[in-house]
Short mmCIF file of C-alpha atoms in Angstrom, two decimals:
data_model
loop_
_atom_site.label_atom_id
_atom_site.label_comp_id
_atom_site.label_asym_id
_atom_site.label_seq_id
_atom_site.Cartn_x
_atom_site.Cartn_y
_atom_site.Cartn_z
CA MET T 1 106.14 58.70 106.97
CA SER T 2 107.46 57.64 110.48
CA LYS T 3 104.72 56.89 113.36
CA ASN T 4 106.40 59.56 114.96
CA GLN T 5 105.79 62.05 112.40
CA THR T 6 102.83 64.37 111.87
CA PRO T 7 102.34 65.41 108.05
CA VAL T 8 101.35 68.71 107.25
CA VAL T 9 98.32 68.56 104.67
CA PHE T 10 97.26 71.23 102.24
CA THR T 11 93.80 70.91 100.82
CA GLY T 12 93.41 74.02 98.42
CA ASP T 13 91.92 73.50 95.30
CA ALA T 14 92.95 75.40 92.31
CA GLY T 15 89.33 76.16 91.39
CA ASP T 16 88.23 77.16 94.31
CA TYR T 17 91.47 79.63 94.60
CA PHE T 18 90.61 80.91 91.23
CA GLY T 19 87.45 82.62 91.79
CA ILE T 20 89.04 84.16 94.87
CA TRP T 21 92.12 85.50 92.91
CA ILE T 22 90.33 86.66 90.01
CA VAL T 23 87.97 88.88 92.22
CA ASN T 24 90.99 90.13 93.89
CA LEU T 25 92.49 91.26 90.99
CA MET T 26 89.60 93.26 89.29
CA LEU T 27 88.55 94.75 92.41
CA SER T 28 92.30 95.74 93.01
CA ILE T 29 92.02 97.27 89.34
CA VAL T 30 88.72 98.83 89.77
CA THR T 31 89.56 100.50 92.90
CA LEU T 32 93.24 101.65 92.00
CA GLY T 33 95.15 99.12 94.35
CA ILE T 34 93.02 100.18 97.48
CA TYR T 35 91.16 96.64 97.58
CA SER T 36 94.53 94.89 97.79
CA ALA T 37 94.78 94.92 101.26
CA TRP T 38 91.46 93.05 101.43
CA ALA T 39 92.74 90.71 98.89
CA LYS T 40 95.95 90.23 100.69
CA VAL T 41 93.99 88.96 104.02
CA ARG T 42 91.62 86.91 101.81
CA ARG T 43 94.44 85.12 99.80
CA LYS T 44 96.58 84.56 103.33
CA LYS T 45 93.12 83.11 104.82
CA TYR T 46 92.51 80.87 102.06
CA PHE T 47 96.38 79.23 102.34
CA TYR T 48 96.48 79.56 105.92
CA ASN T 49 93.12 77.71 106.41
CA ASN T 50 93.79 74.85 103.81
CA THR T 51 97.23 73.96 105.75
CA LEU T 52 96.52 71.47 108.42
CA ILE T 53 98.56 69.71 111.05
CA ASP T 54 96.76 66.95 112.79
CA GLY T 55 93.33 68.06 110.80
CA VAL T 56 93.27 71.47 112.32
CA GLY T 57 94.25 74.41 110.01
CA PHE T 58 96.19 77.68 110.74
CA ASP T 59 94.09 81.14 110.54
CA TYR T 60 95.24 84.74 109.69
CA HIS T 61 93.64 87.52 111.57
CA ALA T 62 94.96 90.94 110.00
CA ASN T 63 92.84 93.75 109.68
CA PRO T 64 92.80 94.94 106.01
CA ILE T 65 92.59 98.63 107.27
CA ALA T 66 95.81 98.27 109.09
CA ILE T 67 97.43 96.92 105.97
CA LEU T 68 95.92 99.85 103.71
CA LYS T 69 97.41 102.49 106.27
CA GLY T 70 100.85 100.80 105.93
CA ARG T 71 100.64 100.82 102.10
CA ILE T 72 99.64 104.69 102.18
CA ILE T 73 102.54 105.68 104.33
CA ALA T 74 104.53 103.67 101.71
CA VAL T 75 103.30 105.70 98.94
CA VAL T 76 103.47 108.77 100.45
CA LEU T 77 107.29 108.31 101.39
CA LEU T 78 107.88 107.36 97.85
CA VAL T 79 106.36 110.44 96.24
CA LEU T 80 107.94 112.45 99.17
CA TYR T 81 111.48 111.09 97.94
CA THR T 82 110.68 111.36 94.20
CA VAL T 83 109.55 115.16 94.75
CA LEU T 84 112.61 116.03 97.11
CA SER T 85 114.89 114.55 94.73
CA GLY T 86 113.84 116.26 92.04
CA LEU T 87 113.84 119.79 94.20
CA ASN T 88 117.24 119.06 96.16
CA PRO T 89 119.34 116.07 95.48
CA THR T 90 120.80 116.21 98.98
CA VAL T 91 117.63 116.12 100.43
CA GLY T 92 116.52 113.02 98.44
CA ALA T 93 119.34 111.45 99.23
CA LEU T 94 119.27 112.17 102.99
CA LEU T 95 115.61 110.84 103.33
CA ALA T 96 116.87 107.75 101.25
CA LEU T 97 119.66 106.93 103.65
CA ILE T 98 116.79 107.52 106.58
CA LEU T 99 114.60 105.17 105.11
CA PHE T 100 117.82 102.69 104.72
CA LEU T 101 118.70 102.91 108.22
CA ALA T 102 115.22 102.11 109.02
CA ILE T 103 114.84 98.72 107.04
CA PRO T 104 115.62 96.62 110.07
CA TRP T 105 112.84 98.57 112.59
CA ILE T 106 110.32 97.80 109.46
CA VAL T 107 111.19 94.06 109.33
CA VAL T 108 110.81 93.56 112.64
CA ARG T 109 107.76 95.50 113.05
CA GLY T 110 106.41 93.47 109.97
CA MET T 111 107.32 90.08 111.15
CA MET T 112 105.54 90.97 114.53
CA PHE T 113 102.40 92.09 112.66
CA ASN T 114 102.25 88.75 110.52
CA ALA T 115 103.26 86.33 113.82
CA ARG T 116 100.57 88.06 115.73
CA ASN T 117 97.98 87.99 113.44
CA THR T 118 98.68 83.91 112.71
CA SER T 119 97.19 81.69 114.92
CA HIS T 120 96.95 77.45 115.12
CA ARG T 121 94.40 76.21 117.48
CA GLY T 122 93.48 79.62 118.57
CA LEU T 123 97.06 80.06 119.79
CA ARG T 124 98.78 82.93 118.44
CA PHE T 125 102.37 83.22 117.20
CA ASP T 126 104.73 86.20 118.35
CA PHE T 127 107.79 87.74 117.06
CA ASP T 128 110.05 89.52 119.76
CA GLY T 129 113.19 90.43 117.72
CA LYS T 130 114.84 93.78 118.75
CA SER T 131 115.78 96.38 116.20
CA GLY T 132 119.28 96.69 117.39
CA ALA T 133 120.01 92.99 116.48
CA ALA T 134 118.09 93.44 113.30
CA THR T 135 120.15 96.10 112.28
CA LEU T 136 123.30 93.80 112.63
CA VAL T 137 121.59 91.32 110.39
CA PHE T 138 120.17 93.39 107.62
CA ILE T 139 123.11 96.03 107.43
CA GLY T 140 125.96 94.96 109.33
CA TYR T 141 126.00 91.44 107.69
CA PRO T 142 125.24 92.46 104.20
CA LEU T 143 128.34 95.20 104.43
CA LEU T 144 130.44 92.24 105.78
CA ILE T 145 129.48 90.31 102.35
CA LEU T 146 130.85 93.33 100.17
CA LEU T 147 133.76 93.39 102.60
CA THR T 148 134.87 89.94 101.88
CA LEU T 149 134.09 89.77 98.24
CA GLY T 150 131.18 87.18 98.94
CA LEU T 151 133.04 85.03 101.30
CA ALA T 152 130.94 85.48 104.42
CA MET T 153 127.59 84.90 102.34
CA PRO T 154 127.19 81.49 104.02
CA PHE T 155 127.79 82.98 107.45
CA VAL T 156 125.30 85.85 106.69
CA ALA T 157 122.47 83.27 105.89
CA GLN T 158 123.08 81.20 108.86
CA ARG T 159 123.05 84.12 111.03
CA THR T 160 119.90 85.81 109.41
CA ASN T 161 117.79 82.25 109.76
CA LYS T 162 118.96 82.20 113.34
CA PHE T 163 117.55 85.37 114.08
CA LEU T 164 114.23 84.97 112.42
CA PHE T 165 113.37 81.49 113.72
CA ASP T 166 115.04 82.02 117.32
CA HIS T 167 112.84 84.86 117.67
CA HIS T 168 109.68 83.27 116.73
CA LYS T 169 107.25 82.13 119.33
CA PHE T 170 104.39 79.74 119.61
CA GLY T 171 102.35 80.92 122.56
CA LEU T 172 105.37 81.49 125.13
CA SER T 173 107.40 78.61 123.62
CA HIS T 174 110.38 79.88 121.44
CA PHE T 175 111.47 78.14 118.29
CA GLN T 176 115.30 77.16 117.96
CA MET T 177 117.31 76.82 114.76
CA ASN T 178 120.53 74.87 115.48
CA ALA T 179 122.01 74.72 112.46
CA LEU T 180 125.79 75.48 112.37
CA VAL T 181 127.81 78.08 110.02
CA LYS T 182 129.83 74.99 108.52
CA ASP T 183 126.78 73.50 107.38
CA PHE T 184 125.84 76.58 105.39
CA TYR T 185 129.32 76.68 103.89
CA MET T 186 129.14 73.08 102.70
CA ILE T 187 125.96 74.12 100.83
CA TYR T 188 127.45 77.10 99.10
CA LEU T 189 130.92 75.12 98.37
CA LYS T 190 128.96 72.44 96.89
CA LEU T 191 127.05 75.11 94.74
CA LEU T 192 130.23 76.82 93.42
CA GLY T 193 132.03 73.14 92.76
CA SER T 194 128.90 72.68 90.65
CA LEU T 195 128.86 75.81 88.77
CA ILE T 196 132.56 75.30 87.75
CA VAL T 197 131.68 72.01 86.43
CA ILE T 198 129.01 73.56 84.46
CA GLY T 199 131.01 76.46 83.20
CA ILE T 200 133.77 74.00 82.03
CA VAL T 201 131.36 71.94 80.44
CA ILE T 202 129.88 74.64 78.45
CA THR T 203 133.03 75.97 77.40
CA VAL T 204 134.21 72.69 76.05
CA ALA T 205 130.65 72.11 74.45
CA ILE T 206 131.00 75.78 72.62
CA LYS T 207 134.20 75.25 71.33
CA SER T 208 133.75 72.11 69.93
CA LEU T 209 130.25 73.51 68.16
CA VAL T 210 132.11 76.46 66.60
CA GLY T 211 135.41 73.90 65.45
CA GLY T 212 133.23 71.87 63.76
CA LEU T 213 131.20 74.74 61.65
CA ALA T 214 134.73 76.36 61.03
CA PRO T 215 135.79 76.10 57.42
CA SER T 216 139.06 74.41 56.48
CA PRO T 217 142.04 76.37 56.35
CA VAL T 218 143.21 77.40 52.78
CA SER T 219 146.81 76.98 51.73
CA LEU T 220 148.44 80.52 51.51
CA ASN T 221 150.50 79.27 48.63
CA HIS T 222 147.53 79.56 46.28
CA THR T 223 148.32 82.20 43.80
CA HIS T 224 146.24 84.15 41.69
CA TYR T 225 147.43 85.91 38.82
CA LEU T 226 145.86 88.93 36.80
CA GLN T 227 146.85 88.57 33.25
CA THR T 228 146.92 91.63 30.92
CA THR T 229 147.98 92.57 27.48
CA THR T 230 149.60 95.39 26.09
CA ALA T 231 149.61 95.76 22.53
CA PRO T 232 152.60 95.86 20.31
CA GLY T 233 153.89 98.96 19.32
CA PHE T 234 152.83 100.97 22.18
CA ILE T 235 154.78 102.48 25.58
CA LYS T 236 155.25 99.56 28.22
CA VAL T 237 154.94 100.45 31.63
CA ALA T 238 155.18 98.21 34.64
CA GLY T 239 151.66 98.24 36.35
CA THR T 240 148.14 98.85 35.36
CA PRO T 241 146.77 100.60 32.59
CA VAL T 242 146.10 103.61 34.36
CA ALA T 243 149.85 103.99 35.95
CA GLN T 244 151.06 103.46 32.33
CA GLN T 245 148.80 106.30 31.34
CA GLU T 246 149.89 108.26 34.13
CA ALA T 247 153.50 107.73 33.17
CA VAL T 248 153.11 108.25 29.42
CA ALA T 249 151.84 111.68 30.64
CA GLU T 250 154.66 112.48 32.64
CA GLU T 251 157.06 111.50 29.85
CA SER T 252 155.18 113.61 27.12
CA ASP T 253 155.82 116.63 28.90
CA GLN T 254 159.38 116.26 27.70
CA LEU T 255 158.55 115.78 24.04
CA SER T 256 158.33 118.08 21.25
CA PRO T 257 155.08 118.79 19.85
CA GLU T 258 155.40 116.37 17.05
CA GLN T 259 156.16 113.72 19.50
CA SER T 260 153.45 114.64 21.61
CA ALA T 261 150.47 114.39 18.95
CA GLU T 262 151.74 110.89 18.38
CA VAL T 263 151.59 110.03 21.98
CA GLU T 264 148.23 111.46 22.65
CA ALA T 265 147.36 109.13 19.39
CA GLN T 266 148.73 106.12 21.15
CA LEU T 267 146.84 106.84 24.05
CA LYS T 268 143.44 107.64 22.61
CA LYS T 269 144.01 104.32 20.60
CA LEU T 270 144.73 102.33 23.79
CA THR T 271 141.80 103.86 25.74
CA GLU T 272 139.76 102.63 22.67
CA GLN T 273 141.14 98.95 22.89
CA MET T 274 140.93 98.88 26.72
CA GLY T 275 137.24 99.58 26.43
CA GLN T 276 136.63 96.98 23.89
CA ALA T 277 138.33 94.50 26.05
CA GLU T 278 135.96 95.32 28.81
CA VAL T 279 133.10 94.74 26.71
CA GLY T 280 134.32 91.40 25.76
CA SER T 281 135.40 90.35 29.17
CA ASP T 282 131.82 91.31 30.26
CA GLU T 283 130.18 89.04 27.53
CA ALA T 284 132.59 86.23 28.23
CA ALA T 285 131.57 86.23 31.67
CA THR T 286 127.91 85.96 31.12
CA THR T 287 128.37 83.20 28.57
CA THR T 288 130.79 81.30 30.27
CA THR T 289 130.96 80.02 33.78
CA VAL T 290 133.85 81.28 35.85
CA LYS T 291 135.17 78.63 38.78
CA LYS T 292 135.01 80.16 42.04
CA ASP T 293 138.03 80.20 44.60
CA PRO T 294 137.88 77.60 47.22
CA ALA T 295 138.20 79.84 50.07
CA VAL T 296 135.41 81.95 48.59
CA GLU T 297 133.23 78.89 48.04
CA ALA T 298 134.49 77.66 51.63
CA PHE T 299 133.66 81.23 53.32
CA GLU T 300 129.93 81.10 51.48
CA LYS T 301 129.28 77.92 52.57
CA TYR T 302 129.97 78.75 56.33
CA ALA T 303 128.31 82.34 56.15
CA ALA T 304 125.22 80.58 54.91
CA LEU T 305 125.33 78.09 57.78
CA LEU T 306 126.49 80.59 60.37
CA GLY T 307 123.49 83.10 59.53
CA PRO T 308 120.87 80.92 61.21
CA MET T 309 123.06 79.25 63.64
CA ILE T 310 123.76 82.46 65.24
CA TYR T 311 119.91 82.80 66.22
CA VAL T 312 119.90 79.38 67.30
CA MET T 313 123.10 79.92 69.52
CA ILE T 314 121.28 83.20 70.58
CA LEU T 315 118.10 81.38 71.81
CA GLY T 316 119.80 78.40 73.36
CA GLY T 317 122.38 80.81 75.22
CA LEU T 318 119.09 82.37 76.86
CA LEU T 319 117.49 78.98 77.51
CA LEU T 320 120.64 77.55 79.45
CA TYR T 321 121.30 80.70 81.26
CA MET T 322 117.45 80.25 82.34
CA LEU T 323 118.36 76.51 82.97
CA VAL T 324 121.28 77.46 85.34
CA ILE T 325 119.36 80.16 86.94
CA PHE T 326 116.68 77.77 87.93
CA LEU T 327 119.29 75.11 88.91
CA VAL T 328 120.75 77.45 91.36
CA VAL T 329 117.67 78.61 92.67
CA ALA T 330 116.24 75.38 93.15
CA TYR T 331 119.32 73.96 94.85
CA MET T 332 119.73 76.76 97.61
CA GLN T 333 115.88 76.82 98.23
CA SER T 334 115.56 72.78 98.79
CA ARG T 335 118.90 72.45 100.46
CA ILE T 336 118.51 75.78 102.83
CA THR T 337 114.98 74.80 103.36
CA ASN T 338 115.74 71.23 104.43
CA LEU T 339 118.89 72.25 106.64
CA VAL T 340 116.77 74.82 108.67
CA LEU T 341 113.92 72.91 109.08
CA ASN T 342 115.68 69.66 109.94
CA ASN T 343 117.55 71.68 112.63
CA THR T 344 114.41 73.61 114.20
CA SER T 345 112.72 72.48 117.19
CA LEU T 346 109.68 73.93 119.26
CA GLU T 347 110.47 72.45 122.65
CA HIS T 348 110.35 68.57 122.46
CA VAL T 349 108.60 68.92 118.36
CA GLY T 350 110.90 68.72 115.70
CA PHE T 351 110.61 69.43 112.08
CA PHE T 352 111.42 67.64 108.82
CA GLY T 353 111.66 68.64 105.22
CA ASN T 354 112.75 66.51 102.45
CA GLN T 355 112.40 69.12 99.18
CA ARG T 356 114.56 68.17 96.01
CA MET T 357 116.13 70.29 93.62
CA ARG T 358 114.86 68.35 90.52
CA ASP T 359 111.25 68.70 91.93
CA LEU T 360 111.66 72.49 92.30
CA VAL T 361 113.40 72.87 88.90
CA TRP T 362 110.30 70.96 87.14
CA LEU T 363 107.70 73.15 89.44
CA TYR T 364 109.37 76.40 88.21
CA LEU T 365 109.91 75.62 84.43
CA SER T 366 106.32 73.86 84.13
CA ASN T 367 104.83 77.04 86.11
CA ILE T 368 106.15 79.38 83.96
CA MET T 369 105.23 77.73 80.84
CA LEU T 370 101.72 77.80 82.26
CA ILE T 371 101.61 81.16 83.08
CA MET T 372 103.12 82.24 79.66
CA PHE T 373 100.84 79.86 77.55
CA SER T 374 97.85 80.90 79.81
CA GLY T 375 98.49 84.56 79.85
CA GLY T 376 98.47 84.65 83.10
CA LEU T 377 95.20 83.03 83.97
CA ALA T 378 97.17 79.96 85.37
CA ILE T 379 98.83 82.06 88.19
CA PRO T 380 96.13 80.54 90.92
CA TRP T 381 97.08 76.89 89.81
CA THR T 382 100.80 77.35 90.03
CA HIS T 383 100.29 78.79 93.65
CA ILE T 384 98.33 75.99 94.88
CA ARG T 385 101.03 73.41 93.09
CA MET T 386 103.64 75.22 95.35
CA ALA T 387 101.71 75.40 98.41
CA ARG T 388 101.09 71.47 98.11
CA TYR T 389 104.30 70.47 97.10
CA ARG T 390 105.79 72.46 100.59
CA ALA T 391 103.11 70.82 102.91
CA GLU T 392 103.92 67.45 101.06
CA HIS T 393 107.64 67.84 101.97
CA LEU T 394 107.20 69.23 105.51
CA ALA T 395 106.07 67.28 108.60
CA ILE T 396 106.37 67.53 112.37
CA THR T 397 108.57 64.91 114.09
CA GLY T 398 108.11 63.40 117.83
CA GLU T 399 105.37 62.99 120.32
CA THR T 400 102.97 65.85 119.72
CA ASP T 401 100.65 66.31 122.15
CA TRP T 402 98.94 69.47 120.96
CA ASP T 403 96.79 70.17 124.30
CA LYS T 404 100.14 70.95 125.99
CA PHE T 405 100.73 73.72 123.61
CA ILE T 406 97.02 75.09 123.97
CA GLY T 407 96.64 77.51 126.90
CA GLU T 408 94.65 80.91 127.64
CA LYS T 409 94.91 82.77 124.71
CA LYS T 410 97.13 85.66 125.34
CA GLU T 411 95.60 89.20 125.63
CA SER T 412 96.58 91.65 122.81
CA SER T 413 97.19 94.81 124.50
CA ARG T 414 99.06 96.84 121.85
CA ALA T 415 101.30 99.88 122.42
CA MET T 416 101.96 102.77 120.12
CA GLY T 417 104.84 101.02 118.67
CA GLU T 418 102.72 98.09 117.69
CA GLU T 419 100.00 99.62 116.44
CA ILE T 420 102.83 101.50 113.95
CA ALA T 421 103.66 98.05 113.21
CA ASP T 422 100.08 97.38 111.94
CA MET T 423 100.22 100.11 109.61
CA PHE T 424 103.64 99.13 108.13
CA ASP T 425 102.84 95.81 106.92
CA ILE T 426 105.53 94.12 104.85
CA ASP T 427 105.33 90.57 103.92
CA ILE T 428 108.79 89.13 103.69
CA SER T 429 109.15 85.78 102.99
CA PHE T 430 112.59 83.86 103.94
CA GLY T 431 113.65 80.47 102.64
#
């Protein structure tokens, strides 16, 4: 840590937070979700109070009633949409379109609510983004991604982060995010190249595995013969015994009665001999060992090995898929966060982030394993781990005189639109 850097310190404890978390969970269940508004305030206050800059923590001042109002309105709108869609799909679709077009306004009001209810050293944050600009960011740009088949995604990521950071204020001072579009494209291109390499490696590995398990080819010149014996003195017809009988029957129609009787006697005798031959072959099969065909033996060995291997391959494929997802998320989270923080300033104060992909992959994997094996009881500990990691890899740069930022606290005079913002409490996190 440089002498011109002020570290961000997180002092939260998993044991203390577990008590808050379990009480919040139980009361939210008992009250059918009503207490969740108070639970959110308690949770955010704990994390804010334990995040310190130069020994002073943040604070969260939101009114749980305002949050509860917003959630009630959200539930009412959801129920209204469900009912209208069932009664009249056209009206339901129209309501869905209206809600979709209202997303930019809801996001802006939500950002205002969270910023204005956050303070450090008694000075409040603020957000002054406009709904018109938000419409371009949250509706126009996503459509651009679709039209360009994803090629505009880095551009949209840069514009979205710039909108969110540039419109945040601490007191009267604006944040400024100066990362360029080309910087975002470099991150996405490296990710694309890495995914292509991973795909090639996986394809080669699968082909090698399947090729190693495949049986050796059997020569097609290996010929099998079915030897049959026809008793002397009988009519011989090419083919199987059944075909012989059918052919003899056809010829018997053209014979005299004496000849027909002789043919029938021969057929009866032939049938008896065939039955005796089948009995003898069954007895021989039980007393002698028949040598299996090499192709059959190879197939049986391959099938016996392939049976359990199918389950192993499916499980391995799922684990590999999860690992790739974790790698992608960790890469994007670390690279985008570092890029944005290292290019953001607040007047003469800057920020420094140095998150690492391998650290985040380990945190994601270990946190999921902890939650699974603890039946969910380790969730508070995973939250504390993530908060501590983010704080440890964030610092304030520059000669920081915090007294310069502390002035008279702004008077909060809320207009009608801001009161509605209190009701629409939407906690949206952006990396």
